Short mmCIF file of C-alpha atoms (C1' of nucleotides) in Angstrom, two decimals:
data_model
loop_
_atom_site.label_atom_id
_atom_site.label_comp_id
_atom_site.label_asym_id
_atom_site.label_seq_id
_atom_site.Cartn_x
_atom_site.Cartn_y
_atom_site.Cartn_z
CA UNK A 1 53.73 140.21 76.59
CA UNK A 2 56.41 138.14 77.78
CA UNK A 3 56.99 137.97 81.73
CA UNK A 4 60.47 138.44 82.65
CA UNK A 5 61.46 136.04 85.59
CA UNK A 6 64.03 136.22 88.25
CA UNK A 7 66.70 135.05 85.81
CA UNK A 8 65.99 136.97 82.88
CA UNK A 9 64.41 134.74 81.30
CA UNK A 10 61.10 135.68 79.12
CA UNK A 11 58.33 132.90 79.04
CA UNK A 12 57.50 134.68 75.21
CA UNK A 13 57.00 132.34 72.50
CA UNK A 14 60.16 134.52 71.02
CA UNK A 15 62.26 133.21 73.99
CA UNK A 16 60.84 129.59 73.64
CA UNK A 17 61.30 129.13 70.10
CA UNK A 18 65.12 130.03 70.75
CA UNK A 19 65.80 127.32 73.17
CA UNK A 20 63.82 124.67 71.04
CA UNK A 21 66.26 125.89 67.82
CA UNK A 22 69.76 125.71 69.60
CA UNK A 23 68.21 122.36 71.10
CA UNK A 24 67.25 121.61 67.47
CA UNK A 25 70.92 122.38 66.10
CA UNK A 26 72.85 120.45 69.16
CA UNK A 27 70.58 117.58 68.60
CA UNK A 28 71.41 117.10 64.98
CA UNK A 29 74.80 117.57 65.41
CA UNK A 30 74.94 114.88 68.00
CA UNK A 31 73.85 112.66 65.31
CA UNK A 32 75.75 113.73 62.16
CA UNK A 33 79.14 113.83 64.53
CA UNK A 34 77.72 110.32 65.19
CA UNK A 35 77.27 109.01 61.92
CA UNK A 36 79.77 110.53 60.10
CA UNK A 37 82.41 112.06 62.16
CA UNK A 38 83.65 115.37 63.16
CA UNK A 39 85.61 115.91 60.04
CA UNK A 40 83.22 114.68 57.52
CA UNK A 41 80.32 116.90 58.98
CA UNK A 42 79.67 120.38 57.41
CA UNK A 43 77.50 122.88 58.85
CA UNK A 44 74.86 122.67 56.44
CA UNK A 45 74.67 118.52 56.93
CA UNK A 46 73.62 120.06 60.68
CA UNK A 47 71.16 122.42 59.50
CA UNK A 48 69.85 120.10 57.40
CA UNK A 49 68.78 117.90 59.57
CA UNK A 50 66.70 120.49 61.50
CA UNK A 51 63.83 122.57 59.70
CA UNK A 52 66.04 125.89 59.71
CA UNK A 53 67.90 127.52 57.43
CA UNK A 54 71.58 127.71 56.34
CA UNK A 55 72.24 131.27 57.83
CA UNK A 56 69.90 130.77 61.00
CA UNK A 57 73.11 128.78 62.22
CA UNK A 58 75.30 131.46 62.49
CA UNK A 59 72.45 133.10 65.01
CA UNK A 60 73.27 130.29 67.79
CA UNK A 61 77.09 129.30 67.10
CA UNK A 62 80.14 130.82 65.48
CA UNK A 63 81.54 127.48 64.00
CA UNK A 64 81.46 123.68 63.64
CA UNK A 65 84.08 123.29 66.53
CA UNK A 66 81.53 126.12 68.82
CA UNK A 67 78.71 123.52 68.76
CA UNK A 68 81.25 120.74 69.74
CA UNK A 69 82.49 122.40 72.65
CA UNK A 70 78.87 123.26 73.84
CA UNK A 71 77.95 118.99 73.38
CA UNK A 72 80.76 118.60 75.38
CA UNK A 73 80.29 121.09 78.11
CA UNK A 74 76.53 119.60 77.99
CA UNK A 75 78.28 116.39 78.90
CA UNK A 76 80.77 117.71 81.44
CA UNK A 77 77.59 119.48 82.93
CA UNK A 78 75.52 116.72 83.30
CA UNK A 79 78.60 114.60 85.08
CA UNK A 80 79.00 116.83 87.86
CA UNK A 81 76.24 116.40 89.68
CA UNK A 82 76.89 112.95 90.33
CA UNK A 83 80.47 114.31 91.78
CA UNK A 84 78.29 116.58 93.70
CA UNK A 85 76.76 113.26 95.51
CA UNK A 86 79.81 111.71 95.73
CA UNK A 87 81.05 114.43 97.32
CA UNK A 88 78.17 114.66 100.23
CA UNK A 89 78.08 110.95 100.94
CA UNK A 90 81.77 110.39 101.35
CA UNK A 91 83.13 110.00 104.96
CA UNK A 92 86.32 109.30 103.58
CA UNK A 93 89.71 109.71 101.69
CA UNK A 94 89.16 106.20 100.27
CA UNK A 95 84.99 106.06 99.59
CA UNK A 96 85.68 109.40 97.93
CA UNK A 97 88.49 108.21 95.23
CA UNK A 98 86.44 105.23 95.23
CA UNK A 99 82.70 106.54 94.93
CA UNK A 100 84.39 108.89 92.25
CA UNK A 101 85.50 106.25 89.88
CA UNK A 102 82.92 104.30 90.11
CA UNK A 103 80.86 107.30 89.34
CA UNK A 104 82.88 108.09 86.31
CA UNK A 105 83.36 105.16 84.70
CA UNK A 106 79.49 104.40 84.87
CA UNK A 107 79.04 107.67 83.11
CA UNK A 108 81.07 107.03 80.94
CA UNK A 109 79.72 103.37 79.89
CA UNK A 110 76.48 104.81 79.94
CA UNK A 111 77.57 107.55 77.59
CA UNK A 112 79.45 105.18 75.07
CA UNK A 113 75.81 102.90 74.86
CA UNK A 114 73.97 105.78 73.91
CA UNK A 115 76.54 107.38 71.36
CA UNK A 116 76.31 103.83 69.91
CA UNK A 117 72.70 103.57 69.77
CA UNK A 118 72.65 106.98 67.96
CA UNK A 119 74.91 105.50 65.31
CA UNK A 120 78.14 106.00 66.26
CA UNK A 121 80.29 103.69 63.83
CA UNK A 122 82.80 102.60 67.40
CA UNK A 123 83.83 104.45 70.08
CA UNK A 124 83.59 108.22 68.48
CA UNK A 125 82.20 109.14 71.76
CA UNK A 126 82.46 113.04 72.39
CA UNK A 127 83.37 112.93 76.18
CA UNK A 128 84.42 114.92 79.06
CA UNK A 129 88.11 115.01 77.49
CA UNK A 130 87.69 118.13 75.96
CA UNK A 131 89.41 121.38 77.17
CA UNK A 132 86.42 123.03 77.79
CA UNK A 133 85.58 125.78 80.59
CA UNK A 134 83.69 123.19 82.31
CA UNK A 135 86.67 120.55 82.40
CA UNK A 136 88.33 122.81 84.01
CA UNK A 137 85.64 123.40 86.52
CA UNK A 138 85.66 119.86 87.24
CA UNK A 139 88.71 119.78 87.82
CA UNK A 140 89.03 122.11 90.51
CA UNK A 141 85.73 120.48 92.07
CA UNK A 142 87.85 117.37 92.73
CA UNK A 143 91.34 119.01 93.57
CA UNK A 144 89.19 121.03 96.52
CA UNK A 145 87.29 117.91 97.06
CA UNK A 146 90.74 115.85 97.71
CA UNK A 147 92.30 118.67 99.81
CA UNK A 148 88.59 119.05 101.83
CA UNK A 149 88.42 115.05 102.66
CA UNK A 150 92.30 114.89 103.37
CA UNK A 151 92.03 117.79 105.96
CA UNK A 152 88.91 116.39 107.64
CA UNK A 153 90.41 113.00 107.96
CA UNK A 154 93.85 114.55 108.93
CA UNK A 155 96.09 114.51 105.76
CA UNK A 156 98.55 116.21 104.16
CA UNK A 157 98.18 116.09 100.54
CA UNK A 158 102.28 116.90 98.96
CA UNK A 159 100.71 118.42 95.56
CA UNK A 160 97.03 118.20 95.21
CA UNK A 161 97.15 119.83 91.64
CA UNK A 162 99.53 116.85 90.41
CA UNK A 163 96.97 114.60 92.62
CA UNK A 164 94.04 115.91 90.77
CA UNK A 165 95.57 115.62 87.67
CA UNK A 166 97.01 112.11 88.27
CA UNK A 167 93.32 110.83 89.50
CA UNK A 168 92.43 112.05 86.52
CA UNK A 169 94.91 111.05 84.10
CA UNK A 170 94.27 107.13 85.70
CA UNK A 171 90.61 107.64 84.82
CA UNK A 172 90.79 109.08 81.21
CA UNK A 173 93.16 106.21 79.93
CA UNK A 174 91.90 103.03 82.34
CA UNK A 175 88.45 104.91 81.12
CA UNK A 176 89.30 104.11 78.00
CA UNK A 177 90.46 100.56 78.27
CA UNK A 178 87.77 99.64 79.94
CA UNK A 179 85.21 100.39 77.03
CA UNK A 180 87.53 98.20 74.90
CA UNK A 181 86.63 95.32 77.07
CA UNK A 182 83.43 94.16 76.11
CA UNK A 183 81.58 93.85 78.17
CA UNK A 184 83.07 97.01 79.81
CA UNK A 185 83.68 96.05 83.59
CA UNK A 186 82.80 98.97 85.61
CA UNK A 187 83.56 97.48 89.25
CA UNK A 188 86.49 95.94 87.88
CA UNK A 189 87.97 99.58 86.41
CA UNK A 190 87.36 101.26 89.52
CA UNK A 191 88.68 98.75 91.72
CA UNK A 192 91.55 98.91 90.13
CA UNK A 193 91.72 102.67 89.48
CA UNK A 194 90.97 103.02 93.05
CA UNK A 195 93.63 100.76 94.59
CA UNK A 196 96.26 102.13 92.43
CA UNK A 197 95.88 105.53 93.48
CA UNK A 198 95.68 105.17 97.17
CA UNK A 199 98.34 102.38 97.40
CA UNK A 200 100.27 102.22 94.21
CA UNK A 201 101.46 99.58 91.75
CA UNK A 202 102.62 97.75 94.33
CA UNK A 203 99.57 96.95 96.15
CA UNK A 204 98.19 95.71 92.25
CA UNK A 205 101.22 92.63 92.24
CA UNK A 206 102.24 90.06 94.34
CA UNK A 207 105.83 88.94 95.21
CA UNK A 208 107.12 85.47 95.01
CA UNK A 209 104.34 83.41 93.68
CA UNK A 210 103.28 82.79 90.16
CA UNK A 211 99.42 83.63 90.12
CA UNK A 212 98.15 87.10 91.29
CA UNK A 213 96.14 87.03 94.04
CA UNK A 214 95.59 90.83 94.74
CA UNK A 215 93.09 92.35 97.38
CA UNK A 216 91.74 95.74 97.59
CA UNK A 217 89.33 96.74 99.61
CA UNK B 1 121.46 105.32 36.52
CA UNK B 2 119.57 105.10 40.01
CA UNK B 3 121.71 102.40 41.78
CA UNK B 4 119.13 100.21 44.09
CA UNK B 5 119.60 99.47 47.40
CA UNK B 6 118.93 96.54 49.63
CA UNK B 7 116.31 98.45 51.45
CA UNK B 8 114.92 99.30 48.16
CA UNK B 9 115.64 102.79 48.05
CA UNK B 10 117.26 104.24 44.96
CA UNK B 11 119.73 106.56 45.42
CA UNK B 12 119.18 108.69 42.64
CA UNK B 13 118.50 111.76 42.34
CA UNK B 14 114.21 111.46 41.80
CA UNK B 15 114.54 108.97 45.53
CA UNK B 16 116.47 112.80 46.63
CA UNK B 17 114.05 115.21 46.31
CA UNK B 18 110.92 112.91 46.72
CA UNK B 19 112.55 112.87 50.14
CA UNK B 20 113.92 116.24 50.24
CA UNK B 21 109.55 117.22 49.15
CA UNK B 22 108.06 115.72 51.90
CA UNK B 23 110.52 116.94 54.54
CA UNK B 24 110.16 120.65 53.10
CA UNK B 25 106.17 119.82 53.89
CA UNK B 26 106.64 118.90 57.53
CA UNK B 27 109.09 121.56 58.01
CA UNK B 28 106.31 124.25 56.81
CA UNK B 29 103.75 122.48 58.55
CA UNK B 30 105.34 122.70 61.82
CA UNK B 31 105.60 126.06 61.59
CA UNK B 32 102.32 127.19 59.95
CA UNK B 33 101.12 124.99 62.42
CA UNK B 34 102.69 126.70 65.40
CA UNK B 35 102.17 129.76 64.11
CA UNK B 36 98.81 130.33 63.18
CA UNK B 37 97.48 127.21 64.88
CA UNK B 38 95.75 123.83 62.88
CA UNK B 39 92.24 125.02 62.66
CA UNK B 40 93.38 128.48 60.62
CA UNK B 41 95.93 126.47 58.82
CA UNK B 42 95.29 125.83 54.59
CA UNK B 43 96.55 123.43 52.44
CA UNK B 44 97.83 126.42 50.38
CA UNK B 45 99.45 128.31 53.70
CA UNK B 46 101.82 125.42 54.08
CA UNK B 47 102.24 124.55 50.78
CA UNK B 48 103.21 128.60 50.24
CA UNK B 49 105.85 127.99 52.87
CA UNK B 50 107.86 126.15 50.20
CA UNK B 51 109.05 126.35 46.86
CA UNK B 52 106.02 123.58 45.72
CA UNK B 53 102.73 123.85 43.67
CA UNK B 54 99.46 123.11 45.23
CA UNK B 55 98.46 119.97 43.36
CA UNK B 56 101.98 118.29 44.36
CA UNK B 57 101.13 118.69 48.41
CA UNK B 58 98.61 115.65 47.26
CA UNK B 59 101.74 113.74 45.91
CA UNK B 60 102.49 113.55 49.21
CA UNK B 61 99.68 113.83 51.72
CA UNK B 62 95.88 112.87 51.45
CA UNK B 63 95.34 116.17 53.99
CA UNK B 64 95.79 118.50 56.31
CA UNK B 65 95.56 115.96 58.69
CA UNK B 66 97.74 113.61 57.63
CA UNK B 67 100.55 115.67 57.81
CA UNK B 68 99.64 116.49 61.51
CA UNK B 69 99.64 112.75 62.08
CA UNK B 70 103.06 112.34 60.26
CA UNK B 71 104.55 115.31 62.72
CA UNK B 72 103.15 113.57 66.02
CA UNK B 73 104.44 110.14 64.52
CA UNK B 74 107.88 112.03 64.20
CA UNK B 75 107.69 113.02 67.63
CA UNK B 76 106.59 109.51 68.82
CA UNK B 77 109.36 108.16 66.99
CA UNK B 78 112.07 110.30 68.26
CA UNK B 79 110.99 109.15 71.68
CA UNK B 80 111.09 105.78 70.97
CA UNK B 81 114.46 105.14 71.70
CA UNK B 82 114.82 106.78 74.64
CA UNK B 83 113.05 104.45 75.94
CA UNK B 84 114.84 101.42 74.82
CA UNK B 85 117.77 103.08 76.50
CA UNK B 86 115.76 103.07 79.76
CA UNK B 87 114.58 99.46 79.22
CA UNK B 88 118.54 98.46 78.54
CA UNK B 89 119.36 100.18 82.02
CA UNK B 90 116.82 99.63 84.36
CA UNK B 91 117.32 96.53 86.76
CA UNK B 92 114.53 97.00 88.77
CA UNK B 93 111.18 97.83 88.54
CA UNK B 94 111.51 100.94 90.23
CA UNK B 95 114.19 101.92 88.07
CA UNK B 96 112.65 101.63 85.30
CA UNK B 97 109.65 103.45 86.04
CA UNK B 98 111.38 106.33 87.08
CA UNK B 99 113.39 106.52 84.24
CA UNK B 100 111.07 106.00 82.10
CA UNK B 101 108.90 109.01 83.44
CA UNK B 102 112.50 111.11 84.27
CA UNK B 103 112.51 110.32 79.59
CA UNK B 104 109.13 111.30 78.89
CA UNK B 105 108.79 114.69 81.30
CA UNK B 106 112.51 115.85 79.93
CA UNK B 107 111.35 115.12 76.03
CA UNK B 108 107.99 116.80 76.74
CA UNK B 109 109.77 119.52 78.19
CA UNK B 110 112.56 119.68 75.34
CA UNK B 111 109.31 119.47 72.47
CA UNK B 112 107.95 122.59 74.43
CA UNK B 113 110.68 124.79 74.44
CA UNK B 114 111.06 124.01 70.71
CA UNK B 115 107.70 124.50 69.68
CA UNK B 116 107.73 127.73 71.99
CA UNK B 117 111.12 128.79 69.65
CA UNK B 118 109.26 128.23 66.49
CA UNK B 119 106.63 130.34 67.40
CA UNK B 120 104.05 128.59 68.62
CA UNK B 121 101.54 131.00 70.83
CA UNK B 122 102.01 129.11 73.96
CA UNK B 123 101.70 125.48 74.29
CA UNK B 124 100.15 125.00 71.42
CA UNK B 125 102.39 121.20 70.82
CA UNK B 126 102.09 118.78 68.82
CA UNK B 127 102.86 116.04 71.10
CA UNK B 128 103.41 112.28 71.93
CA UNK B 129 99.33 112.57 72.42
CA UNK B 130 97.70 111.51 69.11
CA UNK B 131 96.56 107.95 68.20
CA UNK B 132 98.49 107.10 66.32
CA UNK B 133 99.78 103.32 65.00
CA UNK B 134 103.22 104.58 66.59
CA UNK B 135 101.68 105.67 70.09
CA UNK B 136 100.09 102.08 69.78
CA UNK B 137 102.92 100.46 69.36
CA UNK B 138 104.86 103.04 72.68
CA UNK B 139 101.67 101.77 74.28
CA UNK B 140 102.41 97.90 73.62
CA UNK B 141 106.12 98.45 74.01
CA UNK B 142 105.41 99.95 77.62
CA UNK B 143 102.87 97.27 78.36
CA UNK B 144 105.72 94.30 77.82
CA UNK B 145 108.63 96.18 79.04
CA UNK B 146 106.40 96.09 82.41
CA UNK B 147 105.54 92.41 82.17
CA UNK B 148 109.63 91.82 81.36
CA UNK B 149 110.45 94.00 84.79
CA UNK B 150 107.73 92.46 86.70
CA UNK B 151 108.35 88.62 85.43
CA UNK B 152 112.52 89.56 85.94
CA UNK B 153 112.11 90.70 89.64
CA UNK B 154 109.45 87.58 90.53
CA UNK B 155 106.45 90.04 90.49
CA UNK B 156 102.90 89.17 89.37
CA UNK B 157 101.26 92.06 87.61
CA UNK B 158 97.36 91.96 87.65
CA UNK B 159 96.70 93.93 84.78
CA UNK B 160 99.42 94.99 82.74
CA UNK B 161 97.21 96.83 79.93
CA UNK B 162 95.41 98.94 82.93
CA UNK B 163 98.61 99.19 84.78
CA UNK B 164 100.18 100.76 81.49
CA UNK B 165 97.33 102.94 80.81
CA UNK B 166 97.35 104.26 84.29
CA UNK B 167 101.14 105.23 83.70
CA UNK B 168 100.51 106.86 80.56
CA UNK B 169 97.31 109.05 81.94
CA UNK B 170 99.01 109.89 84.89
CA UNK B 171 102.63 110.86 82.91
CA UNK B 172 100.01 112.82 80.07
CA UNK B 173 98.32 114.72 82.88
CA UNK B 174 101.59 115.60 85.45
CA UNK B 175 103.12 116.19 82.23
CA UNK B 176 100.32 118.78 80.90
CA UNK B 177 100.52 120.01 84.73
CA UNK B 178 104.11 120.30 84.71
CA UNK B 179 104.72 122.66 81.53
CA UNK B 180 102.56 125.05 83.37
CA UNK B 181 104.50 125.70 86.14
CA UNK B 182 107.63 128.00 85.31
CA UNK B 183 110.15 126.48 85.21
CA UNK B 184 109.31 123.07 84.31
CA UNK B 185 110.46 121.13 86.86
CA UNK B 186 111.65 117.96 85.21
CA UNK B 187 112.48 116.27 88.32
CA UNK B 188 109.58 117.12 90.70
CA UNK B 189 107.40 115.81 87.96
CA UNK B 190 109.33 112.35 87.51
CA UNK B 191 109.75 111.98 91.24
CA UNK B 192 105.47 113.06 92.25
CA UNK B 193 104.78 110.38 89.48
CA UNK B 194 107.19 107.28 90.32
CA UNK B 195 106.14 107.64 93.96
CA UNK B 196 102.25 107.40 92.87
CA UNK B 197 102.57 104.99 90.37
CA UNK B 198 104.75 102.22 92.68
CA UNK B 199 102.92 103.47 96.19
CA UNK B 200 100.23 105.52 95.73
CA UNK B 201 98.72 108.46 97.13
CA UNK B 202 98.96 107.33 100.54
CA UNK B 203 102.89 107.65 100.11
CA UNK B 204 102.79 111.36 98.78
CA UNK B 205 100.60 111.89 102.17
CA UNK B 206 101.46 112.18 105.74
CA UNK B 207 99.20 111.25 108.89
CA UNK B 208 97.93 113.36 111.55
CA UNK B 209 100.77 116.11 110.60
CA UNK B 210 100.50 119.49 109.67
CA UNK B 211 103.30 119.81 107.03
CA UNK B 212 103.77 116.75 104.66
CA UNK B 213 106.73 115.46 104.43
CA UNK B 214 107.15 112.78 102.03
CA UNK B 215 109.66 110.83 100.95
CA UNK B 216 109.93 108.91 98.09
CA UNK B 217 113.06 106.98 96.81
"C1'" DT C 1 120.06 110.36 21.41
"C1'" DA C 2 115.48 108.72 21.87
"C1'" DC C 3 111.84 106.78 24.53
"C1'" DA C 4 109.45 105.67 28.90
"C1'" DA C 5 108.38 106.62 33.54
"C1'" DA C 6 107.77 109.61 37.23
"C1'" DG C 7 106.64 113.81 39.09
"C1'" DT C 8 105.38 118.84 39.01
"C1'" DT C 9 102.54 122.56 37.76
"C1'" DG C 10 98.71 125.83 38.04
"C1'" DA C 11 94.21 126.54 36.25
"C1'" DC C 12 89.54 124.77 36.84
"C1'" DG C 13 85.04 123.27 38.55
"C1'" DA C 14 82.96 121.90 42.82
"C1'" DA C 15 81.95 122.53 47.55
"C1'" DG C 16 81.51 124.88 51.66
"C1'" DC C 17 81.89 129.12 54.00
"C1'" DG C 18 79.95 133.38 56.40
"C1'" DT C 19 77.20 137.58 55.31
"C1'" DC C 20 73.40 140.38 54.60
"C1'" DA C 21 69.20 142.57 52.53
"C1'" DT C 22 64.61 141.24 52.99
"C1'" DG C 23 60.57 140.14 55.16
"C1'" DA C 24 57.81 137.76 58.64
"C1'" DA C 25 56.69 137.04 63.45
"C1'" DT C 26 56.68 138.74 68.09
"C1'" DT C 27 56.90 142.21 71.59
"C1'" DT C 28 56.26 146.82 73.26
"C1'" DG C 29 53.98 151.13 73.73
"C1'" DT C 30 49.95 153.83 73.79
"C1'" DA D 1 43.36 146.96 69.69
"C1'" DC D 2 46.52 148.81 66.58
"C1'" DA D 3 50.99 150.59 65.12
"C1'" DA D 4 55.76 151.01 65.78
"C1'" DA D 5 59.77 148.76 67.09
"C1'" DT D 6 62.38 144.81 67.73
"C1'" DT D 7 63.98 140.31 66.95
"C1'" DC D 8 65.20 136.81 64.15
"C1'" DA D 9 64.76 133.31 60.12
"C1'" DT D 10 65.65 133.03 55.32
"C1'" DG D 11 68.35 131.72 51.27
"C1'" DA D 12 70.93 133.75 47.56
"C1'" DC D 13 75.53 135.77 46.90
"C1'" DG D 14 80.43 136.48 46.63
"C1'" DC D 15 84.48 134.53 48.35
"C1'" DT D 16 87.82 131.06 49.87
"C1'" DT D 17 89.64 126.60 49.75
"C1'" DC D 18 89.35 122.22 48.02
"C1'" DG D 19 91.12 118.22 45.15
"C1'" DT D 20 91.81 116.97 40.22
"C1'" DC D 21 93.87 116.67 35.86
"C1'" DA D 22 95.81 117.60 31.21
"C1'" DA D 23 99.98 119.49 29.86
"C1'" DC D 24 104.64 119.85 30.66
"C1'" DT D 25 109.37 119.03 32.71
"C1'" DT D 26 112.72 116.18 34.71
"C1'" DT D 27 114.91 111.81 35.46
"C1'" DG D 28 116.02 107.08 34.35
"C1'" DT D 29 116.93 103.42 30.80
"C1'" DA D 30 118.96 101.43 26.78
#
DNA sequence: TACAAAGTTGACGAAGCGTCATGAATTTGT
DNA sequence: ACAAATTCATGACGCTTCGTCAACTTTGTA
C-alpha cells in the first residue's frame, strides 16, 4: 500500500528495491573503477557485477561518467559533515584553518586505505577533486566559514574567494604529497598546510643557519 | 637521398610529412576538442578534420587520449621556458616567486583567450593541469629552483616538495579563480598569491579594522 | 631502373552503446 | 479480494565507433 512519508518517500517494496539497485550499481562501480580504471570500465563490466540487466542501467544513470560524478558527490557528501564540526568547535581564525586540514587530510588517508583495500592498483582514488555540484557547495561552506570566523575575531579578509580557493589549492596538492609519503603523515601535512597559510613561506624557513628549526604552533 | 642529421632526423621528404601528419592531428584535435568537447570527440571526428585515413591516426597515436596528453605536454612545454627566464632574473626569493606566478597567471590567461578564439564553449582548456612526465618534470624544476633561491639568499627551506606543491595548488586554484572574473586580472592574481605564499593569510588581513587594507610588496 | 622499406588507405569484424517491445511485479482503486 | 493501472526489469536489436590488416602507393637506396 505504500505509506508516503514527510519526504516523499514510499516505504513500498517498489521504493526499496530502487534504492538497493542504484546502491547495487554504485557499489560495483566502485570496484571495477578500482580494479581496472575509469577508462577500461564499460557499462556492462558494472552491470555485471550486480544481478541486473544491461538496460536496467540506463533506469538509474545516463552514462559511465553520471555514476562517477554521483561516487564522487557520495564522497564530497560524506566529508562535509566533519567541516560541519569543525566549524562549531572552532573559537578561532587559526583552530579553524587548522581543525580543517587536519580534518581533510584524515579523510582523505582514510579514503586512499579503503580504495586500496578494494583493489585499487595505487592511488586511483576517486576524491573530492571533482567538479561536482557538491564541490562547489563545499566550497562556499568554507569561504563563509573564513569570512564568519574572521568577522567574529575582528578581521578583514582582502579576497575571501582567492582565500578559499588558495586553502584549498594548498590542500589538494600537499593532499596529494602526503599520500606519496608512506606512511602518509597526517599531523605533519596539516601542520604544515596550516602554518603556511596563516603566516606564509616565510614562517616555514629559517634565516642564517644551516639546519631548519621551524615552529608552528 | 634522405641526408641524416646529427640529431638523427632525416631531412627528407618521408621525416616531412611524418612531421607535417602528426601536427595536422593536434591541430584537429585542438579544435574538435574545443569545439565539441573530449567526451563527444571520435577518433574519426578528428581524423575527418584532415586530409588522413582512419587506420593512419594509429600511425601516430595509441588514442584519443594520447593525443590530449600530447596537447597538454605542448602547453607544458611552451611554458617551460618562461620560467627559466624567471629563474635567470630573479635575485631574490621574492622575486622569483612573483615572477614566477606574474608567468604562469599571464600564460593561463593567454591559453584562455586562445582556446576561447578557437571555439571552445567557455573554459573548456586544455591546460598546464594534466600529469603528465612534463608537469613532473615543471614540478621538479620548481622544487630546485626553490632550494637554489632559498640556499642563494642563506634560507633553510623545511620542505621544499610541500612548499612546491603548495605553490602549484594555490597558483592552479587563484588561477581557475582568476579566469572567472572579467577581465582577468593578471596582476591582482600574481600579487593575492606572492603575498600568501611568502606571508600568509595573516598579511592579506588587517586587525580590528573595518576596511582591509593590505599591502604587499 | 629495379628493389626494399616505410607509410597510407579504407573495408572489415569485434565490441560497446542506448533503445524499446515485452512481460512480470507492485500499487491503486473499488 | 480482485482487477486495472502503473512501474520497472529484461535482453535482443540496430547502430556507432573501435582497432586491425592486406593491398597499395610513395619514398629511399644502389
Amino acid at each position: 500500500m505504500a505509506i508516503a512519508t514527510k519526504t516523499g518517500v514510499t516505504s513500498g517494496k517498489r521504493a526499496r528495491t530502487k534504492a538497493a539497485n542504484r546502491q547495487a550499481i554504485l557499489a560495483a562501480a566502485r570496484q571495477v573503477f578500482a580494479r581496472i580504471g575509469f577508462d577500461a570500465t564499460t557499462i556492462r563490466d558494472i552491470i555485471r557485477e550486480t544481478d541486473l540487466a544491461a538496460g536496467t542501467f540506463y533506469n538509474y544513470f545516463r552514462s559511465k561518467e553520471e555514476v562517477f560524478e554521483a561516487i564522487a558527490d557520495q564522497s564530497t557528501r560524506r566529508f562535509r559533515p566533519l567541516l560541519q564540526t569543525v566549524r562549531e568547535q572552532a573559537t578561532s581564525f587559526e583552530e579553524y584553518i587548522s581543525a580543517a586540514y587536519r580534518a581533510y587530510f584524515s579523510f582523505l588517508k582514510a579514503q586512499n586505505e579503503e580504495a586500496v583495500r578494494d583493489g585499487a592498483p595505487h592511488m586511483a582514488l576517486i576524491g573530492v577533486r571533482v567538479d561536482t555540484p557538491e564541490m562547489h557547495a563545499i566550497f562556499d561552506e568554507i569561504r563563509i566559514d573564513l569570512e564568519e570566523v574572521a568577522r567574529t575575531t575582528n578581521i578583514s579578509l582582502e579576497d575571501s574567494e582567492f582565500l578559499t580557493a588558495a586553502a584549498i589549492g594548498i590542500a589538494r596538492e600537499i593532499g596529494d604529497h602526503m599520500l606519496k609519503r608512506r606512511p602518509a603523515d597526517v599531523e605533519g601535512a596539516t601542520r604544515f598546510a596550516t602554518t603556511l597559510l596563516l603566516d606564509g613561506g616565510k614562517a616555514l624557513a629559517t634565516y642564517g643557519e644551516k639546519d631548519p628549526a621551524p615552529s608552528a604552533h
